Structure formats: C-alpha cells, structure tokens
Coordinates of C-alpha atoms in Angstrom, one line a residue:
Chain G
X1 CA -194.6 69.7 -46.3
X2 CA -196.1 67.7 -49.1
X3 CA -194.2 65.0 -51.0
X4 CA -193.9 67.0 -54.2
X5 CA -191.7 69.5 -52.5
X6 CA -189.3 66.9 -51.2
X7 CA -186.6 67.2 -53.8
X8 CA -183.8 69.4 -52.7
X9 CA -181.2 67.8 -50.3
X10 CA -181.9 70.5 -47.8
X11 CA -185.4 69.3 -47.3
X12 CA -184.3 65.9 -46.3
X13 CA -181.8 67.2 -43.9
X14 CA -184.4 69.5 -42.4
X15 CA -186.8 66.5 -41.9
X16 CA -184.1 64.5 -40.2
X17 CA -183.1 67.3 -37.9
X18 CA -186.8 68.0 -37.1
X19 CA -187.5 64.3 -36.2
X20 CA -184.3 64.2 -34.1
X21 CA -185.3 67.3 -32.2
X22 CA -189.0 66.6 -31.7
X23 CA -188.9 62.9 -31.0
X24 CA -186.7 61.0 -28.6
X25 CA -184.8 58.9 -31.1
X26 CA -181.0 58.5 -30.6
X27 CA -180.4 58.3 -34.3
X28 CA -182.3 59.4 -37.4
X29 CA -181.2 58.8 -41.0
X30 CA -182.4 59.0 -44.6
X31 CA -181.0 56.8 -47.3
X32 CA -181.8 57.7 -50.9
X33 CA -181.3 56.1 -54.2
X34 CA -178.7 57.9 -56.2
X35 CA -179.9 59.3 -59.5
X36 CA -176.8 58.2 -61.2
X37 CA -175.9 54.6 -62.1
X38 CA -175.4 52.2 -60.4
X39 CA -178.2 53.9 -58.3
X40 CA -176.8 52.7 -55.0
X41 CA -178.7 53.6 -51.9
X42 CA -176.6 55.4 -49.2
X43 CA -177.2 57.2 -46.0
X44 CA -177.1 60.8 -47.2
X45 CA -178.8 62.6 -44.3
X46 CA -178.3 61.7 -40.6
X47 CA -178.7 63.2 -37.1
X48 CA -177.4 61.8 -33.9
X49 CA -174.6 59.7 -35.4
X50 CA -171.7 58.7 -33.2
X51 CA -169.2 58.1 -36.0
X52 CA -168.7 58.5 -39.7
X53 CA -169.0 54.9 -40.7
X54 CA -172.5 55.5 -42.2
X55 CA -171.0 57.2 -45.2
X56 CA -169.4 54.0 -46.4
X57 CA -172.5 51.8 -46.1
X58 CA -174.2 50.8 -49.3
X59 CA -177.7 49.6 -48.5
X60 CA -178.6 46.2 -49.9
X61 CA -182.1 45.6 -51.0
X62 CA -183.7 42.8 -48.9
X63 CA -181.0 42.7 -46.2
X64 CA -181.7 44.1 -42.8
X65 CA -184.7 46.2 -41.8
X66 CA -183.8 49.1 -44.1
X67 CA -183.2 46.7 -47.0
X68 CA -186.6 45.0 -46.4
X69 CA -188.3 48.4 -46.6
X70 CA -186.6 49.1 -49.9
X71 CA -187.7 45.7 -51.3
X72 CA -191.2 45.6 -50.0
X73 CA -192.2 49.3 -49.7
X74 CA -193.7 48.5 -46.2
X75 CA -192.5 49.8 -42.8
X76 CA -190.4 47.5 -40.6
X77 CA -189.3 47.7 -37.1
X78 CA -187.3 45.5 -34.7
X79 CA -186.8 45.9 -30.9
X80 CA -184.0 43.4 -30.7
X81 CA -181.5 44.3 -33.3
X82 CA -178.3 43.6 -31.4
X83 CA -178.5 39.9 -31.6
X84 CA -178.0 39.7 -35.3
X85 CA -174.6 38.7 -36.6
X86 CA -172.8 39.9 -39.6
X87 CA -173.9 37.0 -41.8
X88 CA -177.6 37.1 -40.8
X89 CA -180.3 38.2 -43.2
X90 CA -181.6 40.7 -40.7
X91 CA -178.2 42.2 -40.0
X92 CA -178.6 45.9 -40.5
X93 CA -175.3 47.7 -41.0
X94 CA -176.4 51.1 -39.9
X95 CA -177.9 49.6 -36.7
X96 CA -174.5 47.9 -35.9
X97 CA -172.3 51.0 -36.6
X98 CA -174.6 53.2 -34.6
X99 CA -175.2 50.6 -31.9
X100 CA -178.9 50.7 -32.1
X101 CA -180.9 48.3 -30.0
X102 CA -184.2 49.0 -31.8
X103 CA -185.1 50.8 -35.0
X104 CA -188.0 51.5 -37.3
X105 CA -187.7 52.1 -41.0
X106 CA -190.4 53.5 -43.3
X107 CA -190.3 53.8 -47.1
X108 CA -189.9 57.1 -48.9
X109 CA -192.2 56.8 -51.9
X110 CA -191.7 58.7 -55.1
X111 CA -194.9 60.7 -55.8
X112 CA -194.4 60.2 -59.5
X113 CA -194.1 56.4 -59.7
X114 CA -195.4 55.3 -56.3
X115 CA -192.2 53.3 -56.0
X116 CA -189.6 53.3 -53.1
X117 CA -186.8 55.7 -53.7
X118 CA -185.4 55.7 -50.2
X119 CA -185.7 54.9 -46.5
X120 CA -186.2 56.9 -43.3
X121 CA -184.8 55.1 -40.3
X122 CA -184.9 56.0 -36.7
X123 CA -183.8 54.1 -33.6
X124 CA -182.8 53.9 -30.0
X125 CA -179.6 52.8 -28.4
X126 CA -181.3 51.7 -25.2
X127 CA -184.2 49.4 -24.9
X128 CA -186.3 51.6 -22.6
X129 CA -188.7 52.6 -25.4
X130 CA -190.4 49.9 -27.5
X131 CA -191.1 50.6 -31.1
X132 CA -194.5 49.7 -32.5
X133 CA -196.7 50.3 -35.5
X134 CA -197.6 53.6 -33.9
X135 CA -193.9 54.7 -34.0
X136 CA -193.9 54.0 -37.8
X137 CA -197.0 56.1 -38.2
X138 CA -195.6 59.0 -36.2
X139 CA -192.5 58.9 -38.3
X140 CA -194.5 58.9 -41.6
X141 CA -196.2 62.2 -40.6
X142 CA -192.9 63.9 -41.1
X143 CA -192.7 62.9 -44.8
Chain A
X1 CA -163.7 -24.6 -17.7
X2 CA -160.2 -25.6 -18.9
X3 CA -161.1 -24.2 -22.3
X4 CA -162.0 -20.8 -21.0
X5 CA -158.8 -20.7 -18.9
X6 CA -156.9 -21.3 -22.0
X7 CA -158.6 -18.4 -23.7
X8 CA -157.9 -16.1 -20.9
X9 CA -154.3 -17.2 -21.0
X10 CA -154.1 -16.5 -24.7
X11 CA -155.7 -13.1 -24.2
X12 CA -153.2 -12.3 -21.5
X13 CA -150.2 -13.4 -23.5
X14 CA -151.2 -11.8 -26.8
X15 CA -152.4 -8.5 -25.3
X16 CA -150.8 -5.4 -26.9
X17 CA -150.4 -3.9 -23.4
X18 CA -147.5 -5.2 -21.3
X19 CA -149.1 -6.7 -18.2
X20 CA -147.1 -7.7 -15.1
X21 CA -148.5 -9.3 -11.9
X22 CA -146.7 -8.8 -8.6
X23 CA -147.1 -10.4 -5.2
X24 CA -145.4 -8.8 -2.2
X25 CA -143.6 -6.5 -4.7
X26 CA -142.1 -9.5 -6.5
X27 CA -142.8 -10.1 -10.2
X28 CA -144.8 -13.3 -10.4
X29 CA -146.2 -13.3 -13.9
X30 CA -145.8 -11.3 -17.0
X31 CA -147.1 -11.6 -20.6
X32 CA -145.1 -11.8 -23.8
X33 CA -145.0 -8.1 -24.5
X34 CA -143.8 -7.4 -20.9
X35 CA -141.1 -10.0 -21.2
X36 CA -140.0 -8.5 -24.5
X37 CA -139.9 -5.0 -23.1
X38 CA -137.9 -6.2 -20.1
X39 CA -135.3 -7.8 -22.4
X40 CA -135.1 -5.1 -25.0
X41 CA -135.0 -2.1 -22.6
X42 CA -133.1 -3.9 -19.8
X43 CA -136.0 -2.8 -17.7
X44 CA -136.0 -3.7 -14.0
X45 CA -139.6 -4.5 -12.9
X46 CA -138.6 -3.2 -9.4
X47 CA -138.2 0.3 -10.9
X48 CA -141.8 0.2 -12.1
X49 CA -142.9 -1.0 -8.6
X50 CA -141.1 2.0 -7.1
X51 CA -142.7 4.4 -9.5
X52 CA -146.1 3.0 -8.7
X53 CA -145.4 3.0 -5.0
X54 CA -144.5 6.6 -4.9
X55 CA -147.6 7.5 -6.9
X56 CA -149.8 5.6 -4.4
X57 CA -148.1 7.4 -1.6
X58 CA -148.7 10.7 -3.4
X59 CA -152.3 9.8 -3.8
X60 CA -152.9 9.4 -0.1
X61 CA -150.7 12.3 1.0
X62 CA -152.8 15.0 2.6
X63 CA -150.3 17.8 1.9
X64 CA -150.4 17.4 -1.8
X65 CA -153.0 19.5 -3.5
X66 CA -152.2 19.2 -7.2
X67 CA -155.2 19.4 -9.4
X68 CA -154.3 16.6 -11.8
X69 CA -154.0 14.3 -8.8
X70 CA -157.6 15.0 -7.8
X71 CA -158.6 13.9 -11.3
X72 CA -156.5 10.8 -11.0
X73 CA -158.0 9.9 -7.6
X74 CA -161.4 9.7 -9.2
X75 CA -160.1 6.8 -11.4
X76 CA -160.6 3.3 -10.2
X77 CA -157.0 2.5 -10.8
X78 CA -154.0 4.8 -10.6
X79 CA -152.5 5.7 -13.9
X80 CA -149.1 7.2 -14.2
X81 CA -147.5 8.6 -17.3
X82 CA -144.1 7.2 -17.7
X83 CA -141.3 7.4 -20.3
X84 CA -139.1 4.4 -20.8
X85 CA -135.8 4.1 -22.7
X86 CA -135.1 7.7 -22.0
X87 CA -131.5 7.5 -23.0
X88 CA -132.2 5.7 -26.3
X89 CA -132.8 7.6 -29.6
X90 CA -136.5 6.9 -29.5
X91 CA -138.0 7.2 -26.0
X92 CA -141.2 5.3 -25.5
X93 CA -144.2 7.0 -23.9
X94 CA -146.5 4.8 -21.8
X95 CA -149.3 5.0 -19.3
X96 CA -148.7 2.7 -16.4
X97 CA -151.8 1.5 -14.7
X98 CA -151.6 0.2 -11.2
X99 CA -154.5 -2.1 -10.3
X100 CA -154.9 -4.0 -7.0
X101 CA -156.0 -7.5 -7.7
X102 CA -156.1 -8.9 -4.1
X103 CA -155.7 -6.5 -1.2
X104 CA -155.0 -9.2 1.5
X105 CA -152.6 -11.3 -0.6
X106 CA -150.8 -8.1 -1.7
X107 CA -151.3 -9.0 -5.3
X108 CA -151.4 -6.2 -7.9
X109 CA -150.8 -5.7 -11.6
X110 CA -149.0 -3.1 -13.6
X111 CA -150.1 -2.5 -17.1
X112 CA -148.1 -0.5 -19.6
X113 CA -150.3 1.1 -22.3
X114 CA -148.8 2.8 -25.3
X115 CA -149.5 6.5 -25.1
X116 CA -149.0 6.8 -28.9
X117 CA -152.1 4.6 -29.4
X118 CA -154.1 6.8 -27.1
X119 CA -153.0 9.9 -28.8
X120 CA -153.9 8.3 -32.1
X121 CA -157.4 7.6 -30.8
X122 CA -157.7 11.2 -29.8
X123 CA -156.7 12.2 -33.3
X124 CA -159.2 9.9 -34.8
X125 CA -162.0 11.3 -32.6
X126 CA -161.0 14.8 -33.6
X127 CA -160.9 13.8 -37.3
X128 CA -164.4 12.4 -37.1
X129 CA -165.7 15.6 -35.6
X130 CA -164.0 17.5 -38.4
X131 CA -165.6 15.3 -41.1
X132 CA -168.9 15.8 -39.5
X133 CA -168.4 19.5 -39.5
X134 CA -167.3 19.6 -43.1
X135 CA -170.4 17.6 -44.1
X136 CA -172.7 19.9 -42.2
X137 CA -171.0 23.0 -43.6
X138 CA -171.4 21.6 -47.1
X139 CA -175.1 21.1 -46.7
X140 CA -175.5 24.5 -45.0
X141 CA -173.7 26.2 -47.9
X142 CA -176.0 24.5 -50.5
X143 CA -179.0 25.6 -48.5
X144 CA -177.8 29.1 -48.4
X145 CA -177.2 29.3 -52.1
X146 CA -180.6 27.8 -52.8
X147 CA -182.2 30.3 -50.5
X148 CA -180.3 33.2 -52.0
X149 CA -181.3 32.2 -55.5
X150 CA -184.9 31.9 -54.6
X151 CA -185.3 34.9 -52.3
X152 CA -183.1 37.5 -53.8
X153 CA -182.4 36.8 -57.4
X154 CA -185.8 35.4 -58.5
X155 CA -187.5 38.2 -56.6
X156 CA -185.4 40.8 -58.2
X157 CA -186.0 39.6 -61.7
X158 CA -189.7 39.3 -61.0
X159 CA -190.0 42.9 -59.8
X160 CA -188.1 44.1 -62.8
X161 CA -190.6 42.2 -65.1
X162 CA -193.5 43.8 -63.2
X163 CA -191.9 47.2 -63.8
X164 CA -191.5 46.7 -67.5
X165 CA -195.2 45.6 -67.7
X166 CA -196.2 48.9 -66.0
X167 CA -194.2 50.8 -68.7
X168 CA -196.1 49.0 -71.4
X169 CA -199.7 49.4 -70.1
X170 CA -199.7 53.0 -69.0
X171 CA -199.4 56.4 -70.6
X172 CA -196.7 58.2 -68.6
X173 CA -195.2 61.6 -69.0
X174 CA -191.5 61.7 -70.0
X175 CA -190.5 62.5 -66.4
X176 CA -192.5 59.6 -65.1
X177 CA -191.0 57.2 -67.6
X178 CA -187.5 58.4 -66.6
X179 CA -188.1 57.7 -63.0
X180 CA -189.7 54.4 -63.6
X181 CA -186.8 53.3 -65.8
X182 CA -184.4 54.4 -63.1
X183 CA -186.2 52.2 -60.6
X184 CA -186.2 49.2 -62.9
X185 CA -182.6 49.7 -63.7
X186 CA -181.7 49.9 -60.1
X187 CA -183.7 46.7 -59.4
X188 CA -181.8 44.9 -62.1
X189 CA -178.7 46.4 -60.8
X190 CA -179.4 45.1 -57.3
X191 CA -180.0 41.7 -58.8
X192 CA -176.8 41.9 -60.8
X193 CA -174.9 42.9 -57.6
X194 CA -176.3 39.9 -55.8
X195 CA -175.5 37.5 -58.5
X196 CA -171.9 38.8 -58.5
X197 CA -171.7 38.6 -54.8
X198 CA -172.9 35.0 -54.8
X199 CA -170.4 34.1 -57.4
X200 CA -167.7 35.9 -55.4
X201 CA -168.7 34.1 -52.2
X202 CA -168.7 30.7 -53.9
X203 CA -165.4 31.2 -55.7
X204 CA -163.7 34.5 -56.4
X205 CA -163.1 34.5 -60.1
X206 CA -161.0 37.7 -59.7
X207 CA -158.6 35.4 -57.9
X208 CA -158.1 33.3 -61.0
X209 CA -158.0 36.1 -63.5
X210 CA -156.4 39.1 -61.7
X211 CA -154.5 37.6 -58.8
X212 CA -154.7 37.6 -55.1
X213 CA -154.2 41.3 -54.4
X214 CA -157.0 42.3 -56.7
X215 CA -159.3 39.7 -55.2
X216 CA -158.6 41.0 -51.7
X217 CA -159.3 44.5 -52.8
X218 CA -162.7 43.5 -54.3
X219 CA -163.5 41.6 -51.1
X220 CA -162.5 44.5 -48.9
X221 CA -164.6 47.0 -50.9
X222 CA -167.7 44.7 -50.6
X223 CA -167.3 44.1 -46.9
X224 CA -166.7 47.9 -46.4
X225 CA -170.0 48.6 -48.1
X226 CA -171.8 46.1 -45.9
X227 CA -170.4 47.2 -42.7
X228 CA -169.2 50.8 -42.9
X229 CA -165.9 49.8 -41.4
X230 CA -162.9 51.1 -43.3
X231 CA -160.9 48.2 -44.8
X232 CA -157.6 49.0 -46.4
X233 CA -155.7 46.6 -48.6
X234 CA -152.0 47.3 -49.3
X235 CA -149.3 45.2 -50.7
X236 CA -146.6 44.7 -53.3
X237 CA -147.1 41.1 -53.8
X238 CA -146.8 39.6 -57.3
X239 CA -148.7 36.3 -56.6
X240 CA -148.4 34.8 -60.1
X241 CA -145.9 32.2 -59.0
X242 CA -147.9 31.2 -55.9
X243 CA -149.8 27.9 -56.1
X244 CA -153.6 28.1 -56.5
X245 CA -153.9 26.3 -53.2
X246 CA -151.9 28.8 -51.2
X247 CA -153.7 31.8 -52.9
X248 CA -157.0 30.2 -51.9
X249 CA -155.9 29.8 -48.3
X250 CA -154.6 33.3 -48.1
X251 CA -157.9 34.6 -49.5
X252 CA -160.1 32.5 -47.2
X253 CA -158.1 33.5 -44.2
X254 CA -158.5 37.2 -45.0
X255 CA -162.2 36.6 -45.5
X256 CA -162.6 34.8 -42.2
X257 CA -160.4 37.3 -40.3
X258 CA -162.3 40.3 -41.6
X259 CA -165.6 38.6 -40.9
X260 CA -164.5 37.8 -37.4
X261 CA -163.3 41.4 -36.9
X262 CA -166.7 42.7 -38.1
X263 CA -168.6 40.2 -36.1
X264 CA -166.9 40.5 -32.7
X265 CA -164.2 43.2 -32.6
X266 CA -166.2 46.4 -33.1
X267 CA -163.3 47.7 -35.1
X268 CA -163.1 51.1 -36.9
X269 CA -160.5 50.2 -39.3
X270 CA -159.1 46.9 -40.7
X271 CA -155.8 46.8 -42.6
X272 CA -154.8 43.9 -44.8
X273 CA -151.1 43.7 -45.8
X274 CA -149.8 41.3 -48.4
X275 CA -146.0 41.5 -48.8
X276 CA -143.7 39.2 -50.8
X277 CA -140.1 38.7 -49.7
X278 CA -137.3 36.8 -51.4
X279 CA -138.4 33.4 -50.2
X280 CA -141.6 33.9 -48.4
X281 CA -144.8 35.8 -48.5
X282 CA -146.6 37.3 -45.5
X283 CA -150.2 38.2 -45.0
X284 CA -151.3 40.4 -42.1
X285 CA -154.7 41.4 -41.0
X286 CA -154.9 44.0 -38.3
X287 CA -157.9 45.6 -36.6
X288 CA -158.2 48.3 -34.0
X289 CA -161.1 46.6 -32.2
X290 CA -161.7 45.1 -28.8
X291 CA -159.3 42.2 -28.9
X292 CA -159.8 39.0 -27.0
X293 CA -158.1 36.3 -25.0
X294 CA -156.6 34.0 -27.6
X295 CA -156.1 30.7 -25.8
X296 CA -159.8 30.5 -24.9
X297 CA -160.8 30.3 -28.5
X298 CA -158.2 28.0 -29.8
X299 CA -160.0 24.7 -29.4
X300 CA -162.5 23.2 -31.7
X301 CA -166.0 23.6 -30.3
X302 CA -167.8 21.4 -32.9
X303 CA -169.7 24.2 -34.4
X304 CA -167.5 26.9 -35.7
X305 CA -164.1 26.2 -37.3
X306 CA -162.7 29.6 -36.7
X307 CA -159.2 29.7 -35.5
X308 CA -158.5 26.1 -35.6
X309 CA -159.5 25.8 -39.2
X310 CA -157.3 28.7 -40.2
X311 CA -154.4 27.2 -38.4
X312 CA -154.9 23.8 -40.0
X313 CA -155.3 25.2 -43.5
X314 CA -152.0 27.1 -43.1
X315 CA -150.2 24.1 -41.7
X316 CA -151.2 22.0 -44.7
X317 CA -149.0 24.1 -46.9
X318 CA -146.1 24.4 -44.5
X319 CA -147.0 27.9 -43.5
X320 CA -147.0 29.5 -40.1
X321 CA -150.0 31.1 -38.5
X322 CA -149.9 33.5 -35.6
X323 CA -152.6 35.4 -33.8
X324 CA -151.9 38.2 -31.4
X325 CA -154.6 39.9 -29.5
X326 CA -155.0 41.6 -26.2
X327 CA -158.2 42.9 -24.6
X328 CA -158.6 46.5 -25.8
X329 CA -155.7 46.4 -28.1
X330 CA -157.0 45.0 -31.3
X331 CA -156.1 41.8 -33.1
X332 CA -153.3 41.0 -35.6
X333 CA -153.3 37.8 -37.6
X334 CA -150.1 36.9 -39.4
X335 CA -149.7 34.2 -42.0
X336 CA -146.4 33.3 -43.6
X337 CA -145.7 30.9 -46.4
X338 CA -142.4 29.8 -47.8
X339 CA -142.1 30.5 -51.5
X340 CA -139.7 28.5 -53.7

C-alpha cells in the first residue's frame, strides 16, 4: 500500500489489524490528528487493547514516546516504560493504560507536506522481546 | 578548684530539670526545682524511688518481653515516663531518668525532665524538615516552569515560524496549502494548550473567575485526557461565600488526590463530589483502584508531602480530613470544612 492511498479510516484499521496479526506485539495503535479544530491527536485505531481508556486520551506533543514522535518526526522506542510516573516527561498515557513494558512509535508522514500527521505505536506487555531500531524499521514497512 | 565547685553547684541548682540524689533510698540532695516540685505537688520522693525501683526490677525480669523495654535497656540510664499531679486540673508529664552514681555506696539520682519540652523539640525538628521541603519544592517548581517555557513553548512557536516560512517560499497547490496551514494551526494550538496548562498548574484562574466547581471540572477534563481514566465531577456547591484559602485547599487536595490515584491506584474511574450543606461543605474523591494500607504512608518521609501535607492544610482552616482505603477496595478521601 503506498502512502497516497492511506486516507480512508478503513485503511488504518486494516494496517493496525495486519500488524497485530503478523507481528507479536501485544498492542498496536494509530493516533491521528483530527482534521477539525482544535486538531487534537487521538488513538482512533487500535488492536489488542485491554480496556477502553485509550478513547479518552488526547496525545500531547512532546510528552511520552508518542508525543516525541509527533514533535520530532523521528521514531522512538523504550524498553523500560513502566518506571515512568504520571508527572514524568516520558510518561506515555497509552503505555500506562495498556500496561505496556516496552513500545516503539513511528511517525505517519503526510505525503503532501512531509509533516507528521499521526503516530503508529506498537508494544509488548512483557519484557521478553527487546525493541530496537530494527523493530521500528519493520513497523515502517506497513505504512 | 573551689571556683569550679561553685559553678557546678550553680548549674545543679539552676537546672531546669528537677534533680534528686539518693543514698540508700533516702533523699540526700535536691536542686531548687525539685524542692519546688516537692512543695507544690506535695510529692513524696519515696514514691519516685518506688517507681524507679519497679522499673529496674522490670528491666532485669527475664519473663518480661515487652518491646519498648528492649529499647529502654539499650539506654545507659533507665528512663520512665511519669505523670505527676494526676488529680489536679493540669497533669504534668515528665520523663524520670534513673542514673546510678555510685554502685557500692548505693548512690543514685532521679532526674525529672519535662516531656512538654521534648515534644516541643520534636515539633521544631519536624518544622525544620518542612521548611527545608518547602524551599526545595519552591526551587523545583521554578526549574520546572523554566524548562517548560524553554522546551515546549519556545519550541512550539519556533516550529510554527518555520511552517509560515515554508508557506512563503514555495508554490503549493491549494490542497497542500490547506494541509500545511492545518499543521501550523495545530502546532500553535498545542502551544496554546501548553501555555494554558502551565497557567492552570501555577494558579487556576478559573477558580477566581468561575468558582471551585468549574475549576475542578477543568482539572478533571485535563487529567482525563492525559490518563484515559474517567474522572467525574459532581456537586451542587455554590462556593461564592467560601474564603479563597479554603477554595484553594479544596482544589489542591483534589489535584493531589487525583494525581495519587493516577500514579499509584491503577483506577478505572475517579469521582469527585463537592456538596454544600447548611453549615459545612464536603469534598469527596473516590477511586476504584488498588487501595493501600493507610497507616504506612501517614508519616513524613522528607521527600514527598503527600498525605501529611493534605492533612496539615485542612487542619489549618479547622477542617477535617479522612482517608479510607483497603487493599483491593479503592480509596476515598473526605474533606469537611465548617462554613459560617
């Protein structure tokens, strides 16, 4: 699938499902910037969720690994997420509500402007598998 | 030599502790305070000797296994808490210290130390810790604000400027321009949100303009978005007549409680209830999380104010603070303030 085709909501849900089925992640989610003001970024497409709390989360630019991806446009990963507390800069709400120990997040870049319009995040609840740059690369193949 | 003896004598006589020296269980010598005490309280020194004697016996009794006695045994002298003038309107609390001066001659001293003074010292020490904490917290807060200003807000404005420059220099299609402006708008919007959040953290202006309930609702919405945990705020309270101080305390306690619940409790839902009655107002913060063992966390650990601070803040304005929690059954914090 090439980026130009990624516009209808179904496509993103398909991608999320595909990653969840093909890879071993415990949780996969895509957060997209809303086209309407105030353009908040929310987790619109998920797979492997254990509760519905993700719906309430509004992603904050620069906070947590997903927020860093939004701000910098670069992939981020962390293998030790569960030691961050609520007030920490690296506190990632989605990781907390889904009890993820490790997660990787890569940017979803708009083909028109080359700017970040969303985040694809995938993570593990156990620490058996370590996330590396390779994981981020694998993940980016799906976009 | 004579000179020093006189000094020692003066020290003995002017000491703020009542000192009595016994030989063969007979009172030989006592200082001024001890004499005064004896006269005023009609205190029989023999009674003190008996109290001391039974404590000594207890100390060497092998059958006794009380924990506090073990602690006492480690002390060089034996100290015994004692209350004098029990049947008078103001009982006096003392520590009596039994100290052997000469084993062979059977000379020993009994010293009465005012327990009030010792308590006061404890309070002072606690107070010093608190001041230290407040200072540190103050500095930490400034550091955080400065970091936030630099990292988030300056960054956000900078990216927006870069975006506007791109708009100027390139020839975009209408669709591209639309998307680019959306991105710039959302960057500025992020920055705006952060400025608002910082302002809210430092001092909730909603509190001053729209009252406590509105402020709590704004707080709840923000924390809900940051955590995904459902936070409900309900109440009927008209808080106009409440003093600013009490409103602030109620607000900060809600903030601290919700933060605690989000940090430690693993809750799904948090409910905040603010209800005004005829002559009092109550605030309840309930969560359905893991709960914890309350007594363990009630003391000041030097780092985090937590529960003790909440309690102290409430007490300052004659309020009552209650915290109920059981492992696995969530936590409920109740604050009640009298309202004139």
